């Protein structure tokens, strides 16, 4: 039986992480420790929400209107086997598209996969946004944290969306008494949000 996925959070509806209405899944645990990471709480390899792939998909489809799913973290490629199953089950429900953020380079994922299931997971991904976050290269535009990150169109789906130049969006979602920042905020908004979330926790 497949291991559960260590989930940091799930958002069933956002317009801030790619084209259309999207579900988003963040996993917990990342080996990169990029200075200035927007999700530092999700870097430690600690147990969070342990969920089966079908449970993740049920939550993502609580709004049946999503056009796609965005995977982020933490580091999705370290939990690729479970996320590939999420993608497979999601596609059985609807022809959704998939975007994935990763700190790994595409070539390394192909040549030295960091976990079981990476090859299968990549088979489902339409757009991979890859490479570590480098704060000084955060130019405030596009669906990526910094300009060193490459946007790789693995499939033709979403080829008409301008990932490099689209305006960034960030949404505040309040859930179970906590504030979740969804999207890629500008640097100024990011520091304001950090103050806000800290003051309200
Ligand atoms: S790869 Fe992403 S999640 Fe991991 S530390 Fe870097 S910015 Fe944060």
mmCIF file with all atom_site columns, C-alpha atoms and ligand atoms in Angstrom:
data_model
loop_
_atom_site.group_PDB
_atom_site.id
_atom_site.type_symbol
_atom_site.label_atom_id
_atom_site.label_alt_id
_atom_site.label_comp_id
_atom_site.label_asym_id
_atom_site.label_entity_id
_atom_site.label_seq_id
_atom_site.pdbx_PDB_ins_code
_atom_site.Cartn_x
_atom_site.Cartn_y
_atom_site.Cartn_z
_atom_site.occupancy
_atom_site.B_iso_or_equiv
_atom_site.pdbx_formal_charge
_atom_site.auth_seq_id
_atom_site.auth_comp_id
_atom_site.auth_asym_id
_atom_site.auth_atom_id
_atom_site.pdbx_PDB_model_num
ATOM   1   C  CA  . UNK A 1 1   ? 0.000   0.000  0.000   1.00 0.00 ? 1   UNK A CA  1
ATOM   2   C  CA  . UNK A 1 2   ? 1.259   3.468  -0.868  1.00 0.00 ? 2   UNK A CA  1
ATOM   3   C  CA  . UNK A 1 3   ? 2.661   5.621  1.900   1.00 0.00 ? 3   UNK A CA  1
ATOM   4   C  CA  . UNK A 1 4   ? 0.730   8.681  2.903   1.00 0.00 ? 4   UNK A CA  1
ATOM   5   C  CA  . UNK A 1 5   ? 1.823   12.120 1.729   1.00 0.00 ? 5   UNK A CA  1
ATOM   6   C  CA  . UNK A 1 6   ? 3.110   14.577 4.324   1.00 0.00 ? 6   UNK A CA  1
ATOM   7   C  CA  . UNK A 1 7   ? 0.946   17.582 3.474   1.00 0.00 ? 7   UNK A CA  1
ATOM   8   C  CA  . UNK A 1 8   ? 1.639   21.113 4.729   1.00 0.00 ? 8   UNK A CA  1
ATOM   9   C  CA  . UNK A 1 9   ? -1.613  22.527 3.367   1.00 0.00 ? 9   UNK A CA  1
ATOM   10  C  CA  . UNK A 1 10  ? -4.227  22.231 0.624   1.00 0.00 ? 10  UNK A CA  1
ATOM   11  C  CA  . UNK A 1 11  ? -6.189  25.041 -1.013  1.00 0.00 ? 11  UNK A CA  1
ATOM   12  C  CA  . UNK A 1 12  ? -9.146  23.902 -3.130  1.00 0.00 ? 12  UNK A CA  1
ATOM   13  C  CA  . UNK A 1 13  ? -9.558  27.167 -5.076  1.00 0.00 ? 13  UNK A CA  1
ATOM   14  C  CA  . UNK A 1 14  ? -7.062  29.891 -5.937  1.00 0.00 ? 14  UNK A CA  1
ATOM   15  C  CA  . UNK A 1 15  ? -6.398  32.221 -8.876  1.00 0.00 ? 15  UNK A CA  1
ATOM   16  C  CA  . UNK A 1 16  ? -2.906  33.121 -7.678  1.00 0.00 ? 16  UNK A CA  1
ATOM   17  C  CA  . UNK A 1 17  ? -0.886  30.057 -8.723  1.00 0.00 ? 17  UNK A CA  1
ATOM   18  C  CA  . UNK A 1 18  ? -1.316  29.814 -12.470 1.00 0.00 ? 18  UNK A CA  1
ATOM   19  C  CA  . UNK A 1 19  ? -4.031  30.206 -15.100 1.00 0.00 ? 19  UNK A CA  1
ATOM   20  C  CA  . UNK A 1 20  ? -7.672  29.615 -14.271 1.00 0.00 ? 20  UNK A CA  1
ATOM   21  C  CA  . UNK A 1 21  ? -9.104  28.387 -11.010 1.00 0.00 ? 21  UNK A CA  1
ATOM   22  C  CA  . UNK A 1 22  ? -6.678  25.967 -9.391  1.00 0.00 ? 22  UNK A CA  1
ATOM   23  C  CA  . UNK A 1 23  ? -6.310  23.654 -6.464  1.00 0.00 ? 23  UNK A CA  1
ATOM   24  C  CA  . UNK A 1 24  ? -2.959  23.856 -4.677  1.00 0.00 ? 24  UNK A CA  1
ATOM   25  C  CA  . UNK A 1 25  ? -1.071  21.254 -2.657  1.00 0.00 ? 25  UNK A CA  1
ATOM   26  C  CA  . UNK A 1 26  ? 1.949   22.084 -0.496  1.00 0.00 ? 26  UNK A CA  1
ATOM   27  C  CA  . UNK A 1 27  ? 4.047   19.288 0.954   1.00 0.00 ? 27  UNK A CA  1
ATOM   28  C  CA  . UNK A 1 28  ? 6.205   19.587 4.039   1.00 0.00 ? 28  UNK A CA  1
ATOM   29  C  CA  . UNK A 1 29  ? 9.985   19.185 4.036   1.00 0.00 ? 29  UNK A CA  1
ATOM   30  C  CA  . UNK A 1 30  ? 12.571  20.736 1.725   1.00 0.00 ? 30  UNK A CA  1
ATOM   31  C  CA  . UNK A 1 31  ? 16.356  20.118 1.539   1.00 0.00 ? 31  UNK A CA  1
ATOM   32  C  CA  . UNK A 1 32  ? 17.250  23.461 -0.073  1.00 0.00 ? 32  UNK A CA  1
ATOM   33  C  CA  . UNK A 1 33  ? 16.906  26.033 2.709   1.00 0.00 ? 33  UNK A CA  1
ATOM   34  C  CA  . UNK A 1 34  ? 16.950  28.971 0.296   1.00 0.00 ? 34  UNK A CA  1
ATOM   35  C  CA  . UNK A 1 35  ? 17.545  32.238 2.189   1.00 0.00 ? 35  UNK A CA  1
ATOM   36  C  CA  . UNK A 1 36  ? 14.351  34.313 2.017   1.00 0.00 ? 36  UNK A CA  1
ATOM   37  C  CA  . UNK A 1 37  ? 12.088  31.308 1.273   1.00 0.00 ? 37  UNK A CA  1
ATOM   38  C  CA  . UNK A 1 38  ? 8.462   32.454 1.479   1.00 0.00 ? 38  UNK A CA  1
ATOM   39  C  CA  . UNK A 1 39  ? 7.453   29.234 3.237   1.00 0.00 ? 39  UNK A CA  1
ATOM   40  C  CA  . UNK A 1 40  ? 10.150  28.682 5.883   1.00 0.00 ? 40  UNK A CA  1
ATOM   41  C  CA  . UNK A 1 41  ? 7.729   26.865 8.179   1.00 0.00 ? 41  UNK A CA  1
ATOM   42  C  CA  . UNK A 1 42  ? 7.462   24.142 5.569   1.00 0.00 ? 42  UNK A CA  1
ATOM   43  C  CA  . UNK A 1 43  ? 11.210  23.503 5.210   1.00 0.00 ? 43  UNK A CA  1
ATOM   44  C  CA  . UNK A 1 44  ? 11.667  21.199 8.263   1.00 0.00 ? 44  UNK A CA  1
ATOM   45  C  CA  . UNK A 1 45  ? 11.155  17.478 7.702   1.00 0.00 ? 45  UNK A CA  1
ATOM   46  C  CA  . UNK A 1 46  ? 8.492   17.145 10.372  1.00 0.00 ? 46  UNK A CA  1
ATOM   47  C  CA  . UNK A 1 47  ? 5.253   15.245 10.382  1.00 0.00 ? 47  UNK A CA  1
ATOM   48  C  CA  . UNK A 1 48  ? 2.328   17.452 9.314   1.00 0.00 ? 48  UNK A CA  1
ATOM   49  C  CA  . UNK A 1 49  ? -0.954  16.189 7.779   1.00 0.00 ? 49  UNK A CA  1
ATOM   50  C  CA  . UNK A 1 50  ? -0.506  12.596 6.637   1.00 0.00 ? 50  UNK A CA  1
ATOM   51  C  CA  . UNK A 1 51  ? -3.014  11.998 3.842   1.00 0.00 ? 51  UNK A CA  1
ATOM   52  C  CA  . UNK A 1 52  ? -3.669  9.292  1.280   1.00 0.00 ? 52  UNK A CA  1
ATOM   53  C  CA  . UNK A 1 53  ? -3.654  10.423 -2.384  1.00 0.00 ? 53  UNK A CA  1
ATOM   54  C  CA  . UNK A 1 54  ? -7.407  9.843  -2.697  1.00 0.00 ? 54  UNK A CA  1
ATOM   55  C  CA  . UNK A 1 55  ? -8.034  12.020 0.372   1.00 0.00 ? 55  UNK A CA  1
ATOM   56  C  CA  . UNK A 1 56  ? -5.948  14.807 -1.184  1.00 0.00 ? 56  UNK A CA  1
ATOM   57  C  CA  . UNK A 1 57  ? -7.921  14.550 -4.424  1.00 0.00 ? 57  UNK A CA  1
ATOM   58  C  CA  . UNK A 1 58  ? -11.260 14.601 -2.583  1.00 0.00 ? 58  UNK A CA  1
ATOM   59  C  CA  . UNK A 1 59  ? -10.253 17.839 -0.883  1.00 0.00 ? 59  UNK A CA  1
ATOM   60  C  CA  . UNK A 1 60  ? -8.996  19.405 -4.113  1.00 0.00 ? 60  UNK A CA  1
ATOM   61  C  CA  . UNK A 1 61  ? -12.275 18.619 -5.836  1.00 0.00 ? 61  UNK A CA  1
ATOM   62  C  CA  . UNK A 1 62  ? -14.463 19.970 -3.055  1.00 0.00 ? 62  UNK A CA  1
ATOM   63  C  CA  . UNK A 1 63  ? -14.904 22.780 -5.579  1.00 0.00 ? 63  UNK A CA  1
ATOM   64  C  CA  . UNK A 1 64  ? -15.528 20.833 -8.770  1.00 0.00 ? 64  UNK A CA  1
ATOM   65  C  CA  . UNK A 1 65  ? -14.703 23.884 -10.847 1.00 0.00 ? 65  UNK A CA  1
ATOM   66  C  CA  . UNK A 1 66  ? -10.907 23.744 -10.856 1.00 0.00 ? 66  UNK A CA  1
ATOM   67  C  CA  . UNK A 1 67  ? -9.061  23.863 -14.183 1.00 0.00 ? 67  UNK A CA  1
ATOM   68  C  CA  . UNK A 1 68  ? -5.735  22.716 -12.788 1.00 0.00 ? 68  UNK A CA  1
ATOM   69  C  CA  . UNK A 1 69  ? -3.633  21.812 -9.768  1.00 0.00 ? 69  UNK A CA  1
ATOM   70  C  CA  . UNK A 1 70  ? -0.385  23.423 -8.605  1.00 0.00 ? 70  UNK A CA  1
ATOM   71  C  CA  . UNK A 1 71  ? 2.093   21.439 -6.491  1.00 0.00 ? 71  UNK A CA  1
ATOM   72  C  CA  . UNK A 1 72  ? 4.525   23.286 -4.259  1.00 0.00 ? 72  UNK A CA  1
ATOM   73  C  CA  . UNK A 1 73  ? 6.106   23.073 -0.855  1.00 0.00 ? 73  UNK A CA  1
ATOM   74  C  CA  . UNK A 1 74  ? 8.346   22.183 0.694   1.00 0.00 ? 74  UNK A CA  1
ATOM   75  C  CA  . UNK A 1 75  ? 9.788   19.971 -2.020  1.00 0.00 ? 75  UNK A CA  1
ATOM   76  C  CA  . UNK A 1 76  ? 7.240   18.022 -4.094  1.00 0.00 ? 76  UNK A CA  1
ATOM   77  C  CA  . UNK A 1 77  ? 9.884   15.857 -5.786  1.00 0.00 ? 77  UNK A CA  1
ATOM   78  C  CA  . UNK A 1 78  ? 10.710  14.179 -2.475  1.00 0.00 ? 78  UNK A CA  1
ATOM   79  C  CA  . UNK A 1 79  ? 7.126   12.927 -2.298  1.00 0.00 ? 79  UNK A CA  1
ATOM   80  C  CA  . UNK A 1 80  ? 6.754   12.263 -5.998  1.00 0.00 ? 80  UNK A CA  1
ATOM   81  C  CA  . UNK A 1 81  ? 5.300   8.772  -5.732  1.00 0.00 ? 81  UNK A CA  1
ATOM   82  C  CA  . UNK A 1 82  ? 2.265   9.926  -3.751  1.00 0.00 ? 82  UNK A CA  1
ATOM   83  C  CA  . UNK A 1 83  ? 1.829   13.078 -5.833  1.00 0.00 ? 83  UNK A CA  1
ATOM   84  C  CA  . UNK A 1 84  ? 1.957   11.079 -9.078  1.00 0.00 ? 84  UNK A CA  1
ATOM   85  C  CA  . UNK A 1 85  ? -0.962  9.078  -7.713  1.00 0.00 ? 85  UNK A CA  1
ATOM   86  C  CA  . UNK A 1 86  ? -2.761  12.354 -6.855  1.00 0.00 ? 86  UNK A CA  1
ATOM   87  C  CA  . UNK A 1 87  ? -2.251  13.492 -10.457 1.00 0.00 ? 87  UNK A CA  1
ATOM   88  C  CA  . UNK A 1 88  ? -3.450  10.168 -11.839 1.00 0.00 ? 88  UNK A CA  1
ATOM   89  C  CA  . UNK A 1 89  ? -6.620  10.179 -9.691  1.00 0.00 ? 89  UNK A CA  1
ATOM   90  C  CA  . UNK A 1 90  ? -7.306  13.842 -10.481 1.00 0.00 ? 90  UNK A CA  1
ATOM   91  C  CA  . UNK A 1 91  ? -7.072  13.210 -14.237 1.00 0.00 ? 91  UNK A CA  1
ATOM   92  C  CA  . UNK A 1 92  ? -9.534  10.368 -13.865 1.00 0.00 ? 92  UNK A CA  1
ATOM   93  C  CA  . UNK A 1 93  ? -12.033 12.918 -12.516 1.00 0.00 ? 93  UNK A CA  1
ATOM   94  C  CA  . UNK A 1 94  ? -11.359 15.763 -14.921 1.00 0.00 ? 94  UNK A CA  1
ATOM   95  C  CA  . UNK A 1 95  ? -8.881  16.828 -17.636 1.00 0.00 ? 95  UNK A CA  1
ATOM   96  C  CA  . UNK A 1 96  ? -7.030  19.189 -15.292 1.00 0.00 ? 96  UNK A CA  1
ATOM   97  C  CA  . UNK A 1 97  ? -3.551  20.566 -15.994 1.00 0.00 ? 97  UNK A CA  1
ATOM   98  C  CA  . UNK A 1 98  ? -0.595  20.415 -13.583 1.00 0.00 ? 98  UNK A CA  1
ATOM   99  C  CA  . UNK A 1 99  ? 2.047   22.947 -12.555 1.00 0.00 ? 99  UNK A CA  1
ATOM   100 C  CA  . UNK A 1 100 ? 4.849   21.999 -10.152 1.00 0.00 ? 100 UNK A CA  1
ATOM   101 C  CA  . UNK A 1 101 ? 7.429   24.115 -8.329  1.00 0.00 ? 101 UNK A CA  1
ATOM   102 C  CA  . UNK A 1 102 ? 10.683  22.392 -7.403  1.00 0.00 ? 102 UNK A CA  1
ATOM   103 C  CA  . UNK A 1 103 ? 14.116  23.424 -6.144  1.00 0.00 ? 103 UNK A CA  1
ATOM   104 C  CA  . UNK A 1 104 ? 15.754  20.705 -8.285  1.00 0.00 ? 104 UNK A CA  1
ATOM   105 C  CA  . UNK A 1 105 ? 16.975  21.296 -11.816 1.00 0.00 ? 105 UNK A CA  1
ATOM   106 C  CA  . UNK A 1 106 ? 15.094  19.428 -14.534 1.00 0.00 ? 106 UNK A CA  1
ATOM   107 C  CA  . UNK A 1 107 ? 18.216  17.607 -15.736 1.00 0.00 ? 107 UNK A CA  1
ATOM   108 C  CA  . UNK A 1 108 ? 18.900  16.337 -12.218 1.00 0.00 ? 108 UNK A CA  1
ATOM   109 C  CA  . UNK A 1 109 ? 15.334  15.080 -11.886 1.00 0.00 ? 109 UNK A CA  1
ATOM   110 C  CA  . UNK A 1 110 ? 15.819  13.111 -15.108 1.00 0.00 ? 110 UNK A CA  1
ATOM   111 C  CA  . UNK A 1 111 ? 19.350  11.849 -14.463 1.00 0.00 ? 111 UNK A CA  1
ATOM   112 C  CA  . UNK A 1 112 ? 19.395  11.479 -10.666 1.00 0.00 ? 112 UNK A CA  1
ATOM   113 C  CA  . UNK A 1 113 ? 15.777  11.311 -9.449  1.00 0.00 ? 113 UNK A CA  1
ATOM   114 C  CA  . UNK A 1 114 ? 15.784  12.213 -5.736  1.00 0.00 ? 114 UNK A CA  1
ATOM   115 C  CA  . UNK A 1 115 ? 12.936  9.839  -4.835  1.00 0.00 ? 115 UNK A CA  1
ATOM   116 C  CA  . UNK A 1 116 ? 10.863  6.993  -6.212  1.00 0.00 ? 116 UNK A CA  1
ATOM   117 C  CA  . UNK A 1 117 ? 8.108   8.141  -8.532  1.00 0.00 ? 117 UNK A CA  1
ATOM   118 C  CA  . UNK A 1 118 ? 9.830   11.260 -9.948  1.00 0.00 ? 118 UNK A CA  1
ATOM   119 C  CA  . UNK A 1 119 ? 9.762   9.951  -13.533 1.00 0.00 ? 119 UNK A CA  1
ATOM   120 C  CA  . UNK A 1 120 ? 6.089   9.034  -13.260 1.00 0.00 ? 120 UNK A CA  1
ATOM   121 C  CA  . UNK A 1 121 ? 5.222   12.369 -11.615 1.00 0.00 ? 121 UNK A CA  1
ATOM   122 C  CA  . UNK A 1 122 ? 7.019   14.305 -14.375 1.00 0.00 ? 122 UNK A CA  1
ATOM   123 C  CA  . UNK A 1 123 ? 4.929   12.397 -16.894 1.00 0.00 ? 123 UNK A CA  1
ATOM   124 C  CA  . UNK A 1 124 ? 1.862   14.229 -15.520 1.00 0.00 ? 124 UNK A CA  1
ATOM   125 C  CA  . UNK A 1 125 ? 3.409   17.696 -15.084 1.00 0.00 ? 125 UNK A CA  1
ATOM   126 C  CA  . UNK A 1 126 ? 2.613   20.201 -17.834 1.00 0.00 ? 126 UNK A CA  1
ATOM   127 C  CA  . UNK A 1 127 ? 4.756   23.071 -16.554 1.00 0.00 ? 127 UNK A CA  1
ATOM   128 C  CA  . UNK A 1 128 ? 7.724   22.706 -14.207 1.00 0.00 ? 128 UNK A CA  1
ATOM   129 C  CA  . UNK A 1 129 ? 9.030   25.825 -12.425 1.00 0.00 ? 129 UNK A CA  1
ATOM   130 C  CA  . UNK A 1 130 ? 12.453  24.721 -11.284 1.00 0.00 ? 130 UNK A CA  1
ATOM   131 C  CA  . UNK A 1 131 ? 15.587  25.791 -9.454  1.00 0.00 ? 131 UNK A CA  1
ATOM   132 C  CA  . UNK A 1 132 ? 16.289  27.269 -6.031  1.00 0.00 ? 132 UNK A CA  1
ATOM   133 C  CA  . UNK A 1 133 ? 14.977  30.670 -4.945  1.00 0.00 ? 133 UNK A CA  1
ATOM   134 C  CA  . UNK A 1 134 ? 17.625  33.417 -5.029  1.00 0.00 ? 134 UNK A CA  1
ATOM   135 C  CA  . UNK A 1 135 ? 16.390  36.521 -3.265  1.00 0.00 ? 135 UNK A CA  1
ATOM   136 C  CA  . UNK A 1 136 ? 18.569  39.024 -5.149  1.00 0.00 ? 136 UNK A CA  1
ATOM   137 C  CA  . UNK A 1 137 ? 17.134  37.689 -8.442  1.00 0.00 ? 137 UNK A CA  1
ATOM   138 C  CA  . UNK A 1 138 ? 13.534  38.276 -7.352  1.00 0.00 ? 138 UNK A CA  1
ATOM   139 C  CA  . UNK A 1 139 ? 12.487  40.764 -10.028 1.00 0.00 ? 139 UNK A CA  1
ATOM   140 C  CA  . UNK A 1 140 ? 8.870   40.948 -8.867  1.00 0.00 ? 140 UNK A CA  1
ATOM   141 C  CA  . UNK A 1 141 ? 7.283   39.581 -12.040 1.00 0.00 ? 141 UNK A CA  1
ATOM   142 C  CA  . UNK A 1 142 ? 6.071   36.270 -13.358 1.00 0.00 ? 142 UNK A CA  1
ATOM   143 C  CA  . UNK A 1 143 ? 4.977   33.033 -11.784 1.00 0.00 ? 143 UNK A CA  1
ATOM   144 C  CA  . UNK A 1 144 ? 8.315   32.246 -10.181 1.00 0.00 ? 144 UNK A CA  1
ATOM   145 C  CA  . UNK A 1 145 ? 10.156  33.476 -7.120  1.00 0.00 ? 145 UNK A CA  1
ATOM   146 C  CA  . UNK A 1 146 ? 13.351  34.574 -8.882  1.00 0.00 ? 146 UNK A CA  1
ATOM   147 C  CA  . UNK A 1 147 ? 14.531  34.946 -12.464 1.00 0.00 ? 147 UNK A CA  1
ATOM   148 C  CA  . UNK A 1 148 ? 17.082  32.079 -12.257 1.00 0.00 ? 148 UNK A CA  1
ATOM   149 C  CA  . UNK A 1 149 ? 14.184  29.625 -11.997 1.00 0.00 ? 149 UNK A CA  1
ATOM   150 C  CA  . UNK A 1 150 ? 13.360  28.097 -15.367 1.00 0.00 ? 150 UNK A CA  1
ATOM   151 C  CA  . UNK A 1 151 ? 9.812   27.608 -16.594 1.00 0.00 ? 151 UNK A CA  1
ATOM   152 C  CA  . UNK A 1 152 ? 9.814   24.378 -18.559 1.00 0.00 ? 152 UNK A CA  1
ATOM   153 C  CA  . UNK A 1 153 ? 6.818   23.432 -20.670 1.00 0.00 ? 153 UNK A CA  1
ATOM   154 C  CA  . UNK A 1 154 ? 6.909   19.655 -20.570 1.00 0.00 ? 154 UNK A CA  1
ATOM   155 C  CA  . UNK A 1 155 ? 3.639   19.372 -22.503 1.00 0.00 ? 155 UNK A CA  1
ATOM   156 C  CA  . UNK A 1 156 ? 1.875   21.784 -24.917 1.00 0.00 ? 156 UNK A CA  1
ATOM   157 C  CA  . UNK A 1 157 ? -0.889  22.408 -22.360 1.00 0.00 ? 157 UNK A CA  1
ATOM   158 C  CA  . UNK A 1 158 ? -0.674  25.967 -20.976 1.00 0.00 ? 158 UNK A CA  1
ATOM   159 C  CA  . UNK A 1 159 ? 1.729   27.022 -23.752 1.00 0.00 ? 159 UNK A CA  1
ATOM   160 C  CA  . UNK A 1 160 ? -0.395  30.150 -24.353 1.00 0.00 ? 160 UNK A CA  1
ATOM   161 C  CA  . UNK A 1 161 ? 0.084   31.430 -20.778 1.00 0.00 ? 161 UNK A CA  1
ATOM   162 C  CA  . UNK A 1 162 ? 2.939   33.890 -20.239 1.00 0.00 ? 162 UNK A CA  1
ATOM   163 C  CA  . UNK A 1 163 ? 4.476   32.522 -17.038 1.00 0.00 ? 163 UNK A CA  1
ATOM   164 C  CA  . UNK A 1 164 ? 7.582   34.761 -17.291 1.00 0.00 ? 164 UNK A CA  1
ATOM   165 C  CA  . UNK A 1 165 ? 5.724   38.080 -17.526 1.00 0.00 ? 165 UNK A CA  1
ATOM   166 C  CA  . UNK A 1 166 ? 2.336   37.598 -15.875 1.00 0.00 ? 166 UNK A CA  1
ATOM   167 C  CA  . UNK A 1 167 ? 1.523   39.866 -12.959 1.00 0.00 ? 167 UNK A CA  1
ATOM   168 C  CA  . UNK A 1 168 ? 1.947   38.246 -9.579  1.00 0.00 ? 168 UNK A CA  1
ATOM   169 C  CA  . UNK A 1 169 ? -1.054  37.727 -7.375  1.00 0.00 ? 169 UNK A CA  1
ATOM   170 C  CA  . UNK A 1 170 ? -1.294  36.827 -3.716  1.00 0.00 ? 170 UNK A CA  1
ATOM   171 C  CA  . UNK A 1 171 ? -4.410  35.893 -1.768  1.00 0.00 ? 171 UNK A CA  1
ATOM   172 C  CA  . UNK A 1 172 ? -4.936  35.654 1.960   1.00 0.00 ? 172 UNK A CA  1
ATOM   173 C  CA  . UNK A 1 173 ? -6.939  32.588 2.935   1.00 0.00 ? 173 UNK A CA  1
ATOM   174 C  CA  . UNK A 1 174 ? -8.104  32.164 6.501   1.00 0.00 ? 174 UNK A CA  1
ATOM   175 C  CA  . UNK A 1 175 ? -8.475  28.569 7.559   1.00 0.00 ? 175 UNK A CA  1
ATOM   176 C  CA  . UNK A 1 176 ? -8.807  26.968 10.979  1.00 0.00 ? 176 UNK A CA  1
ATOM   177 C  CA  . UNK A 1 177 ? -7.816  30.272 12.575  1.00 0.00 ? 177 UNK A CA  1
ATOM   178 C  CA  . UNK A 1 178 ? -4.609  30.553 10.544  1.00 0.00 ? 178 UNK A CA  1
ATOM   179 C  CA  . UNK A 1 179 ? -3.740  32.851 7.663   1.00 0.00 ? 179 UNK A CA  1
ATOM   180 C  CA  . UNK A 1 180 ? -2.354  31.202 4.558   1.00 0.00 ? 180 UNK A CA  1
ATOM   181 C  CA  . UNK A 1 181 ? -0.658  33.332 1.919   1.00 0.00 ? 181 UNK A CA  1
ATOM   182 C  CA  . UNK A 1 182 ? -1.419  31.794 -1.485  1.00 0.00 ? 182 UNK A CA  1
ATOM   183 C  CA  . UNK A 1 183 ? 0.543   32.962 -4.521  1.00 0.00 ? 183 UNK A CA  1
ATOM   184 C  CA  . UNK A 1 184 ? 3.804   34.833 -5.009  1.00 0.00 ? 184 UNK A CA  1
ATOM   185 C  CA  . UNK A 1 185 ? 3.624   38.235 -3.334  1.00 0.00 ? 185 UNK A CA  1
ATOM   186 C  CA  . UNK A 1 186 ? 5.857   41.156 -4.265  1.00 0.00 ? 186 UNK A CA  1
ATOM   187 C  CA  . UNK A 1 187 ? 8.773   41.709 -1.896  1.00 0.00 ? 187 UNK A CA  1
ATOM   188 C  CA  . UNK A 1 188 ? 7.120   44.661 -0.133  1.00 0.00 ? 188 UNK A CA  1
ATOM   189 C  CA  . UNK A 1 189 ? 3.819   42.883 0.318   1.00 0.00 ? 189 UNK A CA  1
ATOM   190 C  CA  . UNK A 1 190 ? 5.701   39.792 1.478   1.00 0.00 ? 190 UNK A CA  1
ATOM   191 C  CA  . UNK A 1 191 ? 7.297   41.609 4.412   1.00 0.00 ? 191 UNK A CA  1
ATOM   192 C  CA  . UNK A 1 192 ? 3.956   43.217 5.342   1.00 0.00 ? 192 UNK A CA  1
ATOM   193 C  CA  . UNK A 1 193 ? 2.280   39.818 5.229   1.00 0.00 ? 193 UNK A CA  1
ATOM   194 C  CA  . UNK A 1 194 ? 4.956   38.296 7.440   1.00 0.00 ? 194 UNK A CA  1
ATOM   195 C  CA  . UNK A 1 195 ? 4.223   40.967 10.048  1.00 0.00 ? 195 UNK A CA  1
ATOM   196 C  CA  . UNK A 1 196 ? 0.490   40.429 9.643   1.00 0.00 ? 196 UNK A CA  1
ATOM   197 C  CA  . UNK A 1 197 ? 0.579   36.649 9.925   1.00 0.00 ? 197 UNK A CA  1
ATOM   198 C  CA  . UNK A 1 198 ? 2.965   36.775 12.868  1.00 0.00 ? 198 UNK A CA  1
ATOM   199 C  CA  . UNK A 1 199 ? 0.768   39.257 14.700  1.00 0.00 ? 199 UNK A CA  1
ATOM   200 C  CA  . UNK A 1 200 ? -2.385  37.191 14.172  1.00 0.00 ? 200 UNK A CA  1
ATOM   201 C  CA  . UNK A 1 201 ? -1.087  33.718 14.957  1.00 0.00 ? 201 UNK A CA  1
HETATM 202 S  S1  . LIG B 2 .   ? 13.213  25.198 -2.771  1.00 0.00 ? 1   LIG B S1  1
HETATM 203 FE FE1 . LIG B 2 .   ? 11.363  26.423 -2.421  1.00 0.00 ? 1   LIG B FE1 1
HETATM 204 S  S2  . LIG B 2 .   ? 10.448  25.612 -0.540  1.00 0.00 ? 1   LIG B S2  1
HETATM 205 FE FE2 . LIG B 2 .   ? 12.565  24.857 -0.630  1.00 0.00 ? 1   LIG B FE2 1
HETATM 206 S  S3  . LIG B 2 .   ? 13.721  26.345 0.596   1.00 0.00 ? 1   LIG B S3  1
HETATM 207 FE FE3 . LIG B 2 .   ? 13.861  26.957 -1.573  1.00 0.00 ? 1   LIG B FE3 1
HETATM 208 S  S4  . LIG B 2 .   ? 12.189  28.459 -1.839  1.00 0.00 ? 1   LIG B S4  1
HETATM 209 FE FE4 . LIG B 2 .   ? 11.765  27.321 0.068   1.00 0.00 ? 1   LIG B FE4 1
#
